[in-house]
Amino acid sequence: MLPTVARVLDLDVMRRGLPQVVAGAAALERPVRWVHVSELPDVAGVLRGGELVLSTGIALPEDRDGLARYVRELAEVGVAGLVIEFGRRYFDSLPRALVAAAERHGLPLVALRRELKFVAVTEAVHALVVNAQLEQLRVSEAVHQVFNELATEGAEPAEVVRQVARMAGAPVVLENLAHQVLAHDPAGRGEQELLENWEHRSRGVHPAGRTGYDPRSGWLVTTVGARGQDWGRLVLVDEPVPLPQDVPHPHAMLLERGAATLALNRLVVRDRESLERQTHRTLLSGILTHALTVSEVALRAQALGVPLEGRRLVGVVLRQRQGPLPAALEAQARLRDFTELAATAIRTSRLSALVGALDDEGVGLLVALGSQQDEHAALESFAAALRRLSAEAGRDGVEPVIAVGSSVGSVRDARRTLLEATQVADAALHDAPGGRAAYYRLPDVRLRGLLHLLRDDERLQTYVERELGPLLAYDAEHGGQLVQMLRIYLEQGRNKSAAADAAHLSRPSFYDRLHKVERILGIDLDQVESCLSLHVALLALDAVRR
């Protein structure tokens, strides 16, 4: 880092001048970018900010307004401090107007009670500045080399986080958009202290920009994501340090490079699949997103040996019912294996289908059935083959969830059956394993089950933040329970009297809390659609927290 005003004052060459801080002592940690010697009363016009100005004061204005204007202009340009030497203009003290203006603008003002050679000061400080710049280059080169290797090797998120924490010498946490911890490294400090009540603390920290520093908490935060899709935040947790405005945090570049590596590795892992699976996935994605026309899908599928025209099409979505995985990238590896198992089960059942990963957790299939094929028999055969192959692959503890949409008669309706199967699969994960038919259909879909599966989906997390974020942040900052009051009100069917009783509050007190909820969220709780959106967001919040 660049030397601070306090560091400069502690130099031997400066101490010989018996420096005395007479104003702006709270800003002595400002970095000094350069030293500028000047006697001009309008010197601010030639400065860029970050300079330590040395002067004898011989040409400073004599009137109070002139001195105040001189200090104001220096503060506005962003100088690090002003040092005035006694002996030429001032002898025992500096003018009160000068001191008052410096204190008012938070500008460090230092009096040198003994004469110094200013050239010796500039040489000493400039040596520190140049050394700091060289050190920054060395650090930048080290960061570049480390994270290039991590990106090349496809390092796990935990390893990337560990390297950021090691180089910063402070705890680092990778969280998702729901403020849940995905990976962390306490950097030798207490793990419980770092993670305790994390969501509550994290919601209270929201610096501006993609990378920002929160001086209240001492957290440095950068957004993680690529291709316009943000999926988390990388947080450096440290003690608060005074940073002047527009001065970047010393670890900002390190944190941003770590976030870029995390985003890149996630994209790389997603693409580690066979060319056949990539092509199938592209077609399935084209159907779901309308990126491909009906004729393009039919033509490309035909070229892949999966004719869709003149067939009954059935959307199938597969999920893996299992406990939390240790890392997101490991989940991607297991998903690739699961996709290949599904493709093998299709071939074993002598069925024709597009098979590819739909997202981070599911495999999608578009099964094309001939006019003589029985739909139920074909799906049961596929389900049995998939479960048998899973067992043979040593995946006995992982029960595949097989969800099926309604069959359709044309490629134009393929998207509908795939979306229906996705909804069924999302809800089926919430159902108890075992004791069910070979696969799930639409009647199994329930809202809570759907939201439970979608809890890791960035879109759902964004929806929760958009609907409830300001209220959650208010509760986190003020220790309030407005979210709970809103939940009680909606669970009581918007009956305010019943809700007040359920909350064990007087009606006026409960009504007052509801009014505060409306003010914070900017909504009207008398509107049914607003309440419906909030109720869904609360259910989704429960899902992402589970």
mmCIF file of C-alpha atoms in Angstrom, residues 107-240:
data_model
loop_
_atom_site.group_PDB
_atom_site.id
_atom_site.type_symbol
_atom_site.label_atom_id
_atom_site.label_comp_id
_atom_site.label_asym_id
_atom_site.label_seq_id
_atom_site.Cartn_x
_atom_site.Cartn_y
_atom_site.Cartn_z
ATOM 1 C CA LEU A 107 -7.840 17.769 6.156
ATOM 2 C CA PRO A 108 -4.708 16.778 8.140
ATOM 3 C CA LEU A 109 -2.845 19.994 8.995
ATOM 4 C CA VAL A 110 0.678 19.623 10.383
ATOM 5 C CA ALA A 111 2.978 22.316 11.745
ATOM 6 C CA LEU A 112 6.759 21.824 11.591
ATOM 7 C CA ARG A 113 8.278 23.577 14.565
ATOM 8 C CA ARG A 114 11.821 23.206 13.247
ATOM 9 C CA GLU A 115 13.109 24.064 9.771
ATOM 10 C CA LEU A 116 13.635 21.170 7.331
ATOM 11 C CA LYS A 117 15.034 20.648 3.854
ATOM 12 C CA PHE A 118 11.909 19.937 1.856
ATOM 13 C CA VAL A 119 13.951 18.123 -0.782
ATOM 14 C CA ALA A 120 14.979 15.535 1.803
ATOM 15 C CA VAL A 121 11.310 14.952 2.637
ATOM 16 C CA THR A 122 10.296 14.552 -0.995
ATOM 17 C CA GLU A 123 13.160 12.100 -1.649
ATOM 18 C CA ALA A 124 12.226 9.944 1.346
ATOM 19 C CA VAL A 125 8.499 9.889 0.606
ATOM 20 C CA HIS A 126 8.923 9.324 -3.114
ATOM 21 C CA ALA A 127 11.172 6.356 -2.360
ATOM 22 C CA LEU A 128 8.351 4.874 -0.269
ATOM 23 C CA VAL A 129 5.826 5.536 -3.041
ATOM 24 C CA VAL A 130 7.984 3.899 -5.704
ATOM 25 C CA ASN A 131 8.635 0.896 -3.455
ATOM 26 C CA ALA A 132 4.905 0.576 -2.814
ATOM 27 C CA GLN A 133 4.209 0.640 -6.535
ATOM 28 C CA LEU A 134 6.833 -2.032 -7.145
ATOM 29 C CA GLU A 135 5.336 -4.139 -4.377
ATOM 30 C CA GLN A 136 1.912 -3.762 -5.952
ATOM 31 C CA LEU A 137 3.333 -5.010 -9.243
ATOM 32 C CA ARG A 138 4.913 -7.996 -7.510
ATOM 33 C CA VAL A 139 1.656 -8.799 -5.723
ATOM 34 C CA SER A 140 -0.308 -8.401 -8.943
ATOM 35 C CA GLU A 141 2.042 -10.778 -10.756
ATOM 36 C CA ALA A 142 1.761 -13.341 -7.939
ATOM 37 C CA VAL A 143 -2.042 -13.132 -7.985
ATOM 38 C CA HIS A 144 -2.063 -13.459 -11.773
ATOM 39 C CA GLN A 145 0.115 -16.584 -11.668
ATOM 40 C CA VAL A 146 -1.789 -18.300 -8.846
ATOM 41 C CA PHE A 147 -5.243 -17.791 -10.310
ATOM 42 C CA ASN A 148 -4.146 -18.638 -13.836
ATOM 43 C CA GLU A 149 -3.052 -22.020 -12.482
ATOM 44 C CA LEU A 150 -6.307 -22.456 -10.564
ATOM 45 C CA ALA A 151 -8.320 -21.650 -13.692
ATOM 46 C CA THR A 152 -6.231 -23.992 -15.851
ATOM 47 C CA GLU A 153 -6.575 -26.847 -13.357
ATOM 48 C CA GLY A 154 -10.314 -26.298 -12.900
ATOM 49 C CA ALA A 155 -9.865 -25.934 -9.145
ATOM 50 C CA GLU A 156 -12.756 -26.571 -6.787
ATOM 51 C CA PRO A 157 -14.416 -23.477 -5.242
ATOM 52 C CA ALA A 158 -13.025 -24.420 -1.830
ATOM 53 C CA GLU A 159 -9.458 -24.273 -3.212
ATOM 54 C CA VAL A 160 -10.051 -20.888 -4.859
ATOM 55 C CA VAL A 161 -11.489 -19.515 -1.618
ATOM 56 C CA ARG A 162 -8.552 -20.951 0.341
ATOM 57 C CA GLN A 163 -6.041 -19.212 -1.925
ATOM 58 C CA VAL A 164 -7.833 -15.861 -1.652
ATOM 59 C CA ALA A 165 -7.878 -16.168 2.148
ATOM 60 C CA ARG A 166 -4.199 -17.138 2.247
ATOM 61 C CA MET A 167 -3.084 -14.218 0.089
ATOM 62 C CA ALA A 168 -5.302 -11.723 1.901
ATOM 63 C CA GLY A 169 -4.556 -13.055 5.366
ATOM 64 C CA ALA A 170 -8.236 -12.773 6.292
ATOM 65 C CA PRO A 171 -11.350 -15.011 6.268
ATOM 66 C CA VAL A 172 -13.151 -15.403 2.945
ATOM 67 C CA VAL A 173 -16.679 -16.684 2.299
ATOM 68 C CA LEU A 174 -18.391 -17.677 -0.949
ATOM 69 C CA GLU A 175 -22.165 -17.328 -0.656
ATOM 70 C CA ASN A 176 -25.102 -17.708 -3.031
ATOM 71 C CA LEU A 177 -27.761 -15.089 -3.749
ATOM 72 C CA ALA A 178 -29.761 -16.286 -0.737
ATOM 73 C CA HIS A 179 -26.770 -15.439 1.502
ATOM 74 C CA GLN A 180 -26.049 -19.099 2.203
ATOM 75 C CA VAL A 181 -22.431 -20.212 2.568
ATOM 76 C CA LEU A 182 -21.143 -22.388 -0.288
ATOM 77 C CA ALA A 183 -17.467 -22.416 0.703
ATOM 78 C CA HIS A 184 -15.324 -20.642 3.279
ATOM 79 C CA ASP A 185 -11.864 -20.378 4.782
ATOM 80 C CA PRO A 186 -11.463 -18.806 8.241
ATOM 81 C CA ALA A 187 -7.754 -18.052 7.634
ATOM 82 C CA GLY A 188 -6.773 -19.489 10.996
ATOM 83 C CA ARG A 189 -9.510 -17.718 12.929
ATOM 84 C CA GLY A 190 -12.584 -19.123 14.644
ATOM 85 C CA GLU A 191 -14.885 -20.885 12.195
ATOM 86 C CA GLN A 192 -17.915 -20.547 14.449
ATOM 87 C CA GLU A 193 -17.355 -16.828 14.854
ATOM 88 C CA LEU A 194 -17.075 -16.454 11.083
ATOM 89 C CA LEU A 195 -20.222 -18.378 10.149
ATOM 90 C CA GLU A 196 -22.507 -17.753 13.111
ATOM 91 C CA ASN A 197 -25.720 -16.008 12.048
ATOM 92 C CA TRP A 198 -24.175 -15.515 8.612
ATOM 93 C CA GLU A 199 -27.331 -14.828 6.618
ATOM 94 C CA HIS A 200 -28.503 -12.182 9.087
ATOM 95 C CA ARG A 201 -25.124 -10.412 9.033
ATOM 96 C CA SER A 202 -24.649 -10.703 5.283
ATOM 97 C CA ARG A 203 -28.031 -9.184 4.484
ATOM 98 C CA GLY A 204 -26.960 -6.034 6.284
ATOM 99 C CA VAL A 205 -23.947 -5.553 3.993
ATOM 100 C CA HIS A 206 -24.758 -4.267 0.531
ATOM 101 C CA PRO A 207 -22.031 -1.942 -0.817
ATOM 102 C CA ALA A 208 -22.594 -0.214 -4.137
ATOM 103 C CA GLY A 209 -21.210 -1.641 -7.372
ATOM 104 C CA ARG A 210 -20.053 -5.133 -8.268
ATOM 105 C CA THR A 211 -17.102 -4.725 -5.926
ATOM 106 C CA GLY A 212 -17.486 -2.554 -2.866
ATOM 107 C CA TYR A 213 -16.220 -1.995 0.654
ATOM 108 C CA ASP A 214 -18.515 -1.613 3.646
ATOM 109 C CA PRO A 215 -16.641 0.526 6.219
ATOM 110 C CA ARG A 216 -19.112 -0.280 8.982
ATOM 111 C CA SER A 217 -18.515 -4.037 8.938
ATOM 112 C CA GLY A 218 -15.086 -4.065 7.312
ATOM 113 C CA TRP A 219 -16.348 -6.445 4.614
ATOM 114 C CA LEU A 220 -15.075 -6.298 1.047
ATOM 115 C CA VAL A 221 -17.652 -7.821 -1.316
ATOM 116 C CA THR A 222 -17.577 -8.700 -5.006
ATOM 117 C CA THR A 223 -20.254 -10.308 -7.180
ATOM 118 C CA VAL A 224 -19.609 -13.729 -8.730
ATOM 119 C CA GLY A 225 -21.104 -14.549 -12.116
ATOM 120 C CA ALA A 226 -20.540 -14.626 -15.851
ATOM 121 C CA ARG A 227 -22.460 -14.170 -19.080
ATOM 122 C CA GLY A 228 -24.811 -11.774 -17.356
ATOM 123 C CA GLN A 229 -25.905 -14.361 -14.759
ATOM 124 C CA ASP A 230 -24.770 -13.608 -11.223
ATOM 125 C CA TRP A 231 -24.999 -16.504 -8.803
ATOM 126 C CA GLY A 232 -23.177 -15.456 -5.644
ATOM 127 C CA ARG A 233 -20.871 -13.116 -3.732
ATOM 128 C CA LEU A 234 -17.272 -13.505 -2.582
ATOM 129 C CA VAL A 235 -16.755 -11.801 0.767
ATOM 130 C CA LEU A 236 -13.527 -10.880 2.545
ATOM 131 C CA VAL A 237 -14.306 -10.522 6.252
ATOM 132 C CA ASP A 238 -11.874 -8.290 8.119
ATOM 133 C CA GLU A 239 -11.714 -5.548 10.691
ATOM 134 C CA PRO A 240 -12.869 -2.094 9.499
#
